[in-house]
Backbone as a chain_set.jsonl record, in Angstrom:
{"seq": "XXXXXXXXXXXXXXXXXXXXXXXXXXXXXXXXXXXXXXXXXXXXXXXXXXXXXXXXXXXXXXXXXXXXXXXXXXXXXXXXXXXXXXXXXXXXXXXXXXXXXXXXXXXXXXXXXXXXXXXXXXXXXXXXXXXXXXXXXXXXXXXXXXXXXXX", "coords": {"N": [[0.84, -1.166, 0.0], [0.804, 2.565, -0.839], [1.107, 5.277, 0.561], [-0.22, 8.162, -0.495], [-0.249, 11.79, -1.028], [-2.929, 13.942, -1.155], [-3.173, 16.058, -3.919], [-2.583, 19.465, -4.355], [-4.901, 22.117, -5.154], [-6.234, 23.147, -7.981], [-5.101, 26.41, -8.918], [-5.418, 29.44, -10.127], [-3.257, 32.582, -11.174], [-4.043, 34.724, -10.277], [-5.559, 33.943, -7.88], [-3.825, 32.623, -6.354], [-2.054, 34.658, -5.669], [-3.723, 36.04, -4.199], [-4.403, 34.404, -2.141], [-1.519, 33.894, -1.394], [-0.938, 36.898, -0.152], [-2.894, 36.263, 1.487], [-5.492, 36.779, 1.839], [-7.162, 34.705, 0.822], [-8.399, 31.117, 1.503], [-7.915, 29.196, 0.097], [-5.913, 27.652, -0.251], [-2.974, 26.599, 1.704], [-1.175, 28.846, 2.977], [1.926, 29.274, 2.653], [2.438, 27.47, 0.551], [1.051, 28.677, -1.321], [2.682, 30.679, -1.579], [5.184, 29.66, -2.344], [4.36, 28.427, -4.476], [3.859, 30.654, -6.107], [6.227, 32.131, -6.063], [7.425, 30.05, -8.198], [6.504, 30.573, -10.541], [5.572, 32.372, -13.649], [5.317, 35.352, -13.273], [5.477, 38.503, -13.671], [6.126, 40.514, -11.703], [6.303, 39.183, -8.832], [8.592, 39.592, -7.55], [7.387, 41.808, -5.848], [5.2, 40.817, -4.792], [6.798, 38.977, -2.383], [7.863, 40.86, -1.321], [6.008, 42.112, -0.145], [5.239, 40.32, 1.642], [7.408, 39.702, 3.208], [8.265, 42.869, 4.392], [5.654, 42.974, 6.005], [5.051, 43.142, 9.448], [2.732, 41.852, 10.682], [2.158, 39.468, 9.857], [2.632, 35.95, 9.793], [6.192, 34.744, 11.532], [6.943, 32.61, 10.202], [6.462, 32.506, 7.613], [7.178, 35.378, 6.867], [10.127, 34.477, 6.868], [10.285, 32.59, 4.869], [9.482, 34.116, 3.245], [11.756, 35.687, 2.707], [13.688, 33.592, 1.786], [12.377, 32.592, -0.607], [12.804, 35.101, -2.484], [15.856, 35.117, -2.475], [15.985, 33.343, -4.722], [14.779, 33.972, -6.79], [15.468, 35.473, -10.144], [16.924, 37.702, -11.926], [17.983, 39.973, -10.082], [16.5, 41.887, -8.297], [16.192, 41.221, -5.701], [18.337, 41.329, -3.748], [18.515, 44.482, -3.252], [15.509, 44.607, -1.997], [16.132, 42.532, -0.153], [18.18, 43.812, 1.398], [17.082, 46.135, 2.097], [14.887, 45.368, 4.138], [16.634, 44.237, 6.296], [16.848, 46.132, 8.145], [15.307, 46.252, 10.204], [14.008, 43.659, 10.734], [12.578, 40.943, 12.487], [14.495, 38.777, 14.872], [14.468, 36.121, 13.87], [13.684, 36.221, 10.911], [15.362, 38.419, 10.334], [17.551, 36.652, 10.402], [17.05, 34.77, 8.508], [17.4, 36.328, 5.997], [19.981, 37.214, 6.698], [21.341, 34.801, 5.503], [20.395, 34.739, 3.304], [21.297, 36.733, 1.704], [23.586, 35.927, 2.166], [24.003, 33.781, -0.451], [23.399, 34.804, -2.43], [24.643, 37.432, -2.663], [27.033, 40.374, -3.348], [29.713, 41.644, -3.914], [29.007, 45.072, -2.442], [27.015, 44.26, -0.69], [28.45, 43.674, 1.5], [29.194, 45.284, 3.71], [26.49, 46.088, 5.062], [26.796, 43.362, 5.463], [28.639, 43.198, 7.94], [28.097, 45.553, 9.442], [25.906, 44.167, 10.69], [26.877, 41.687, 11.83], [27.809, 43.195, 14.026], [25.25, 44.402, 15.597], [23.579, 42.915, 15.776], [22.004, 39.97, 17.452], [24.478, 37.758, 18.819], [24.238, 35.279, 17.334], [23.152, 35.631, 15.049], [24.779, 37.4, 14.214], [27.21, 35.324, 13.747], [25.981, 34.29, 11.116], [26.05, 36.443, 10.141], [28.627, 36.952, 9.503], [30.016, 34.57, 8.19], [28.12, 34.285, 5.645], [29.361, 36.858, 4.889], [31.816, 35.847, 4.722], [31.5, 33.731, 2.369], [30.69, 34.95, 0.289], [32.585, 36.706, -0.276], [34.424, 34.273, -0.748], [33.359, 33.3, -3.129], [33.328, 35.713, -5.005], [35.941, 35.774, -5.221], [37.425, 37.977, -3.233], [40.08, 39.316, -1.336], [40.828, 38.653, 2.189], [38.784, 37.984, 3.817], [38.067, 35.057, 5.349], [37.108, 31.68, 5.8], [36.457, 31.03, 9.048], [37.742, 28.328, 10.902], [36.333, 26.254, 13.747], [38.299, 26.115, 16.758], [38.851, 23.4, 17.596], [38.839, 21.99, 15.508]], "CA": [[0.0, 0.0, 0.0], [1.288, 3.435, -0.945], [0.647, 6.348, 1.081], [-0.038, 9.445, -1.41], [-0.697, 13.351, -0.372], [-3.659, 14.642, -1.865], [-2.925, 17.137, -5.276], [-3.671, 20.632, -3.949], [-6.466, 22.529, -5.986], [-5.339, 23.718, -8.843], [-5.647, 28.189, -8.943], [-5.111, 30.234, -10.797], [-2.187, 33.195, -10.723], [-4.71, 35.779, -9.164], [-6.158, 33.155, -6.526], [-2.707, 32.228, -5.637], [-1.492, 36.075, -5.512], [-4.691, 36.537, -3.0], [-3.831, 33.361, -0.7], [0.104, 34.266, -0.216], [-1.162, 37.527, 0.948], [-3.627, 36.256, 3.256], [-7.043, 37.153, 1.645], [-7.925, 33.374, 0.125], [-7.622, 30.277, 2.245], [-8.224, 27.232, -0.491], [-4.733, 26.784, -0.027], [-2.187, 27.198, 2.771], [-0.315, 30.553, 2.211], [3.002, 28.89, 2.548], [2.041, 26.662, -0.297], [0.918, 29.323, -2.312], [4.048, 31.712, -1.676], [6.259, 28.569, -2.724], [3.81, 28.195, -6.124], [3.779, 32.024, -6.759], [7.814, 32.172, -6.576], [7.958, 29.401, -8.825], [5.582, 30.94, -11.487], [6.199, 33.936, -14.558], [4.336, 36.354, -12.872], [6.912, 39.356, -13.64], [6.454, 41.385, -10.19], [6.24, 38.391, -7.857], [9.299, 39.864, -5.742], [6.783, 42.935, -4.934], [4.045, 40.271, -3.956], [7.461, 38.468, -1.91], [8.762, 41.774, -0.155], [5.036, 42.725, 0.628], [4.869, 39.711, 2.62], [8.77, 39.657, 3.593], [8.02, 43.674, 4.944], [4.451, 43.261, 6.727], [5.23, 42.451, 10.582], [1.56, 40.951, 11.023], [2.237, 37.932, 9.006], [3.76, 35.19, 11.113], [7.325, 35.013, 11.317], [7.616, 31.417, 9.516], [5.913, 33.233, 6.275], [7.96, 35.976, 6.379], [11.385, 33.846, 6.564], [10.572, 31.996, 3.374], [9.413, 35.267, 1.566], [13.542, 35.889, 2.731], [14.483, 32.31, 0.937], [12.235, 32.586, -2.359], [13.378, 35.941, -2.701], [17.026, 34.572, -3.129], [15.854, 32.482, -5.806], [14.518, 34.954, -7.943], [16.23, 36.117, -10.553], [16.01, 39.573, -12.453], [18.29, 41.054, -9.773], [15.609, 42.587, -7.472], [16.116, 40.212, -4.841], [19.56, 42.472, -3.161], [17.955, 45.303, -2.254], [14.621, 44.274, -1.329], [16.103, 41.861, 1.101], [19.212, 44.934, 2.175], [15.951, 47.266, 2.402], [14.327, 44.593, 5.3], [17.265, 43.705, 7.039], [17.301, 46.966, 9.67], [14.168, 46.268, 10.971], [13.088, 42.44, 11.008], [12.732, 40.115, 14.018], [15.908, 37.669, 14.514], [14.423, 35.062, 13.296], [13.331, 37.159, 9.714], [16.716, 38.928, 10.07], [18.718, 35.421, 9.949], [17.149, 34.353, 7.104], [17.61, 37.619, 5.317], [21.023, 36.963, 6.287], [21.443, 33.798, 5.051], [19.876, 34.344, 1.361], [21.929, 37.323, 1.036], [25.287, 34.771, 1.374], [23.633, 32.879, -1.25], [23.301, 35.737, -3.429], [25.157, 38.624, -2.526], [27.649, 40.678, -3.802], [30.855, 43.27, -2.701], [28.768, 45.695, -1.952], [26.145, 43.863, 0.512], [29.445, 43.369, 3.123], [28.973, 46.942, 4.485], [25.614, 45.689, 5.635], [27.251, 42.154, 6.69], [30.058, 43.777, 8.929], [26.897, 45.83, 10.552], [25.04, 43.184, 11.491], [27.741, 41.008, 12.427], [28.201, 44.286, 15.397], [24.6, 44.748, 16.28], [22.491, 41.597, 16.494], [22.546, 38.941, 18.305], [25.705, 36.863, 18.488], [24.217, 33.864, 16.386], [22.812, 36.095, 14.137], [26.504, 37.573, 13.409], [27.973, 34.356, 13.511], [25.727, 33.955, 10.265], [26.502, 37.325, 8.833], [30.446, 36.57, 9.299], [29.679, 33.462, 7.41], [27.738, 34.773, 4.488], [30.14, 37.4, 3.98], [32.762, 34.975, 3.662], [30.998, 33.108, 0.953], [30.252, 36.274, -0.628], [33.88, 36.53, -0.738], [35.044, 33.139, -1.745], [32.511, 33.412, -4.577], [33.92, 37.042, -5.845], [37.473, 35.912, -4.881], [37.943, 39.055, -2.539], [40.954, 38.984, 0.119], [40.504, 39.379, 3.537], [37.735, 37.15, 4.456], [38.395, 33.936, 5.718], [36.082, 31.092, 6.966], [36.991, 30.362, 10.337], [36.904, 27.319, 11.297], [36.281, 26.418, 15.393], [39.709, 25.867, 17.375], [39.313, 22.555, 18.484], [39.182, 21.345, 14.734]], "C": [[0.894, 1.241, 0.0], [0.128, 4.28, -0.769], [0.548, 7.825, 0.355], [-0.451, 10.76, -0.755], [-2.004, 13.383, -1.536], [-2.758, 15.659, -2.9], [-3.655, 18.237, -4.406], [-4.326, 21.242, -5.382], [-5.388, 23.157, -7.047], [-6.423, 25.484, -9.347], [-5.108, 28.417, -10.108], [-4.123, 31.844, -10.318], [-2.706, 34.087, -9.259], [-4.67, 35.088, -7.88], [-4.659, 32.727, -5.786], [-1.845, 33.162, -5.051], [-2.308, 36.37, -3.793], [-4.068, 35.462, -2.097], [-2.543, 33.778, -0.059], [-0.384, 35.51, 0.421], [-2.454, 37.58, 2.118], [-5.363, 36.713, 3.201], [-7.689, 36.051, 1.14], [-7.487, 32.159, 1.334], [-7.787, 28.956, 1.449], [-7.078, 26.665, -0.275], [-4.211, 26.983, 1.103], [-1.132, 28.035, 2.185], [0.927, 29.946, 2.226], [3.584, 28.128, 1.531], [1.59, 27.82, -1.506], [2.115, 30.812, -2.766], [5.064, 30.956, -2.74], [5.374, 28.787, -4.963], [4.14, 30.076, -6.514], [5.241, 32.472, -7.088], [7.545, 31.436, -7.86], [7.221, 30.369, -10.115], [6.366, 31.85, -12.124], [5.488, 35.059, -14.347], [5.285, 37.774, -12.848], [7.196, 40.326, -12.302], [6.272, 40.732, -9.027], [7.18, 38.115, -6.632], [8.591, 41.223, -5.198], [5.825, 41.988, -4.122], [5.25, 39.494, -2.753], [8.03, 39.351, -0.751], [7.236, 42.447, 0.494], [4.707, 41.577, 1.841], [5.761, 39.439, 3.381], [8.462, 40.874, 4.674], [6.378, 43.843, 5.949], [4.685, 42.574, 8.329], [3.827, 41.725, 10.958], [1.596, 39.818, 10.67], [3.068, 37.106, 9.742], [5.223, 34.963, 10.455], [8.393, 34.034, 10.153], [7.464, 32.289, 7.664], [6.247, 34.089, 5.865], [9.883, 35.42, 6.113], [11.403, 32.937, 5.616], [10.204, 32.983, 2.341], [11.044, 35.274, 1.613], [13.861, 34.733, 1.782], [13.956, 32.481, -0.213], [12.756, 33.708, -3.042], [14.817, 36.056, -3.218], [17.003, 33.947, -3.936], [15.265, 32.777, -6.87], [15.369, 35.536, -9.156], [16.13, 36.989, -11.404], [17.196, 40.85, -11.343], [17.837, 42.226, -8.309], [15.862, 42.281, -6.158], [16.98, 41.011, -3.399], [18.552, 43.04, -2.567], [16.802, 45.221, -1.401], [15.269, 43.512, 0.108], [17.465, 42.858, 1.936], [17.566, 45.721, 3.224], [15.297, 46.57, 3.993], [15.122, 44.393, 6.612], [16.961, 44.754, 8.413], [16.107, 46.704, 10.521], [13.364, 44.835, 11.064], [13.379, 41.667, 12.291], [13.889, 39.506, 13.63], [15.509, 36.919, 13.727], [14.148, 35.287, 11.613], [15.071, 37.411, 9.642], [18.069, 37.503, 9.56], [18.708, 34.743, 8.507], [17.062, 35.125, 5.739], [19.219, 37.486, 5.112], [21.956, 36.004, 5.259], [21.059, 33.63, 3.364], [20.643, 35.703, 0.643], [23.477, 36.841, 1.37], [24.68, 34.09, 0.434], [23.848, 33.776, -2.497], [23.725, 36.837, -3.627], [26.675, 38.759, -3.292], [28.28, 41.907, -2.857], [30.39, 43.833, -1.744], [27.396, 45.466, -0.486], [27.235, 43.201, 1.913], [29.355, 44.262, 3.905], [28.019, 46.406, 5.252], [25.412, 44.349, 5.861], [27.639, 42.532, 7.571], [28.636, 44.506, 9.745], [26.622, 44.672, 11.412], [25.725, 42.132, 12.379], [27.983, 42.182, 14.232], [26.987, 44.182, 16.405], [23.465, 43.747, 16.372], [23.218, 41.098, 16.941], [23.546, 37.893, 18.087], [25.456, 35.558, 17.482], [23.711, 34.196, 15.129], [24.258, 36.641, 13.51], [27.512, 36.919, 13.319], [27.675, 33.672, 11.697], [25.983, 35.063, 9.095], [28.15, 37.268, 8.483], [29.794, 35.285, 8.145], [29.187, 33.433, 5.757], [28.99, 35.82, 4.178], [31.314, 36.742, 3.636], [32.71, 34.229, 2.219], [30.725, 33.793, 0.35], [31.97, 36.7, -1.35], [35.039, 35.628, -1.613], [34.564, 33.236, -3.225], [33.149, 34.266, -5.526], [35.309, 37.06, -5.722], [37.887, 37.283, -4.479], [38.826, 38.221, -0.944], [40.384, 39.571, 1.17], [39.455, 38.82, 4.244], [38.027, 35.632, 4.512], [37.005, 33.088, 6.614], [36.413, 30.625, 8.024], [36.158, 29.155, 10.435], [36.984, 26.902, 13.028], [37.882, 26.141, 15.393], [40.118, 24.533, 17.494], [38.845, 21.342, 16.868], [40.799, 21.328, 13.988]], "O": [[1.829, 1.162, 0.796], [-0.996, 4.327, -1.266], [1.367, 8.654, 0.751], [-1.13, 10.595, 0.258], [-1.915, 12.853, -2.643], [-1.625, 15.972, -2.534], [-4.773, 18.163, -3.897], [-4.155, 20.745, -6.495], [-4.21, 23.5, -6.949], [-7.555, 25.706, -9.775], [-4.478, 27.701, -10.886], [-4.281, 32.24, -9.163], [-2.313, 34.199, -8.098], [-3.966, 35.449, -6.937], [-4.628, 32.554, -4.568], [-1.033, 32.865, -4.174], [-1.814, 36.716, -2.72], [-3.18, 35.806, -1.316], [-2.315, 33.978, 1.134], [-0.344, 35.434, 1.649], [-2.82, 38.333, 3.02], [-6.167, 36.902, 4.114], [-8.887, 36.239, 0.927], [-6.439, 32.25, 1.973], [-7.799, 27.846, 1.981], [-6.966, 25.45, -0.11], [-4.947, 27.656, 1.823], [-0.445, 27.886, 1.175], [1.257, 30.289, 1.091], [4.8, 27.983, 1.405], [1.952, 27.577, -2.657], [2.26, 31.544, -3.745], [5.604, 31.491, -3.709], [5.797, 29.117, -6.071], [4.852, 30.317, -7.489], [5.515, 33.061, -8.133], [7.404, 32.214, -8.804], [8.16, 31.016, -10.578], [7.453, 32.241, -11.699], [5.057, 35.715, -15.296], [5.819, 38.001, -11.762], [8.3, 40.77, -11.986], [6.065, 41.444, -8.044], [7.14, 37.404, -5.629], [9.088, 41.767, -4.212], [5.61, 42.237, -2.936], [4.535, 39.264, -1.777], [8.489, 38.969, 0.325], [7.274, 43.186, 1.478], [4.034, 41.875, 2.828], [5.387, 38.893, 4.418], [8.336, 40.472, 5.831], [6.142, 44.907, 6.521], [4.46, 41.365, 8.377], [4.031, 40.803, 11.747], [0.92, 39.021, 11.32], [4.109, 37.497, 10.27], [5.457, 34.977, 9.246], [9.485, 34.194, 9.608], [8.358, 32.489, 6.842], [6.027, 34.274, 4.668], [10.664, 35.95, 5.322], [12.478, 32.377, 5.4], [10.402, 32.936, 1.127], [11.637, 34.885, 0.607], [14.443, 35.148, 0.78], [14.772, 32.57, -1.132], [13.196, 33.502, -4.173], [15.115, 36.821, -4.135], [18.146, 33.664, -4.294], [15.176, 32.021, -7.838], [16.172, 36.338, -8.679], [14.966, 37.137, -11.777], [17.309, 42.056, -11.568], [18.519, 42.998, -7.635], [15.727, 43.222, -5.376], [16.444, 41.227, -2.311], [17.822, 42.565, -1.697], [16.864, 45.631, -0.242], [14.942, 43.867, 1.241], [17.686, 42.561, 3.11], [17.227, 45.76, 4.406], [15.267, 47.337, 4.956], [14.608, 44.364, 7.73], [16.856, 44.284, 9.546], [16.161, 47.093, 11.687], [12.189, 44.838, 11.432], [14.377, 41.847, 12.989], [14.356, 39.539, 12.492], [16.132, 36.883, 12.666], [14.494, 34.293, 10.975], [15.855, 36.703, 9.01], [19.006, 37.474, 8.762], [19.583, 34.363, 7.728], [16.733, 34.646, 4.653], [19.794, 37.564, 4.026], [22.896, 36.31, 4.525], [21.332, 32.758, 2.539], [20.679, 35.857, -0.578], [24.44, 37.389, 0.834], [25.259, 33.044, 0.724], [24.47, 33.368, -3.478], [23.375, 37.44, -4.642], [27.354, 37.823, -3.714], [27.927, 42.62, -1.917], [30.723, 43.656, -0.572], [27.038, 46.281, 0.364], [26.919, 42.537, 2.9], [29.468, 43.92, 5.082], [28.467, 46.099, 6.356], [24.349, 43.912, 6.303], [26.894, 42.23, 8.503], [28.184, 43.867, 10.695], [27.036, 44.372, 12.532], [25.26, 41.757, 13.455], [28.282, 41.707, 15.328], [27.162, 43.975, 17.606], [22.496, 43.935, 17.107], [24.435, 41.233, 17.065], [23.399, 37.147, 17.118], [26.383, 34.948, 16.951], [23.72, 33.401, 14.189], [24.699, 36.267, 12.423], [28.598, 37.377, 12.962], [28.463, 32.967, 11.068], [26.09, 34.937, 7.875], [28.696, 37.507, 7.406], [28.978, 35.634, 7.292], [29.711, 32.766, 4.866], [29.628, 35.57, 3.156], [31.863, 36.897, 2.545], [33.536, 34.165, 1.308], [30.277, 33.259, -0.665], [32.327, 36.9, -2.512], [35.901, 35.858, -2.46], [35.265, 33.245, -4.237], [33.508, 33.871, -6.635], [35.958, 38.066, -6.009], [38.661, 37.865, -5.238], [38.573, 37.352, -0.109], [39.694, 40.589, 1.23], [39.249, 39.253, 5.377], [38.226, 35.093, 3.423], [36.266, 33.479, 7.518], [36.772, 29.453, 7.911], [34.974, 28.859, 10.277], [37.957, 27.433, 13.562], [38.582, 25.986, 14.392], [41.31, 24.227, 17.52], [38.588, 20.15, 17.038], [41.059, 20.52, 13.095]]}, "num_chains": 1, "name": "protein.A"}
């Protein structure tokens, strides 16, 4: 016997636009964020940073607008997720951090090296981290990945 998931419903762009932000419920919004990234909908990092920037939206739903947002491409992705960083909860802020090492460039180390100062220590253990890989990637000196002591 094989255990299958149900097929969710099949929407349409609009109906799936309305669910990620929270006005449809045929689907689960987390499910329809994930389908609306994937889609050709050409402004689907404004429908990504409106739900990335709204603090009412729970915190899990805004830390994967942070991840599809890195997986966008077009470009947009940078600043929108620079633009969020000064003001999201830790748990938002980490994974803001985290998708801009995935995707960042030179000029998003200025606003690693911050954050690495003024959040919380595990949060700037992840912006050290990203900006290293931001580094390895662009072959810039001066960043090194530490690795612990007692390897």
């Amino acid at each position: 016997m094989t255990f299958r998931l149900p097929e969710p419903p099949a929407l349409d762009l609009m109906e799936i636009r309305r669910t990620a932000a929270g006005h449809s419920s045929r689907l689960r919004r987390g499910d329809a964020l994930r389908r609306l990234a994937a889609s050709d909908f050409p402004d689907r990092h404004r429908d990504l940073e409106s739900i990335l920037g709204n603090e009412e939206n729970p915190e899990g739903l805004r830390c994967l607008a942070a991840v599809l947002l890195a997986r966008q491409t077009g470009g947009n992705a940078l600043p929108i997720l620079a633009r969020h960083a000064d003001h999201a909860a830790p748990d938002v802020l980490d994974h803001i951090v985290r998708a801009i090492g995935q995707i960042g460039d030179q000029p998003m180390l200025t606003l690693l090296d911050r954050i690495q100062t003024t959040a919380p220590a595990w949060i700037g253990s992840h912006a050290s981290f990203a900006a290293a890989l931001i580094a390895y990637r662009h072959r810039l000196d001066g960043r090194a990945i530490e690795l612990p002591p007692d390897l």
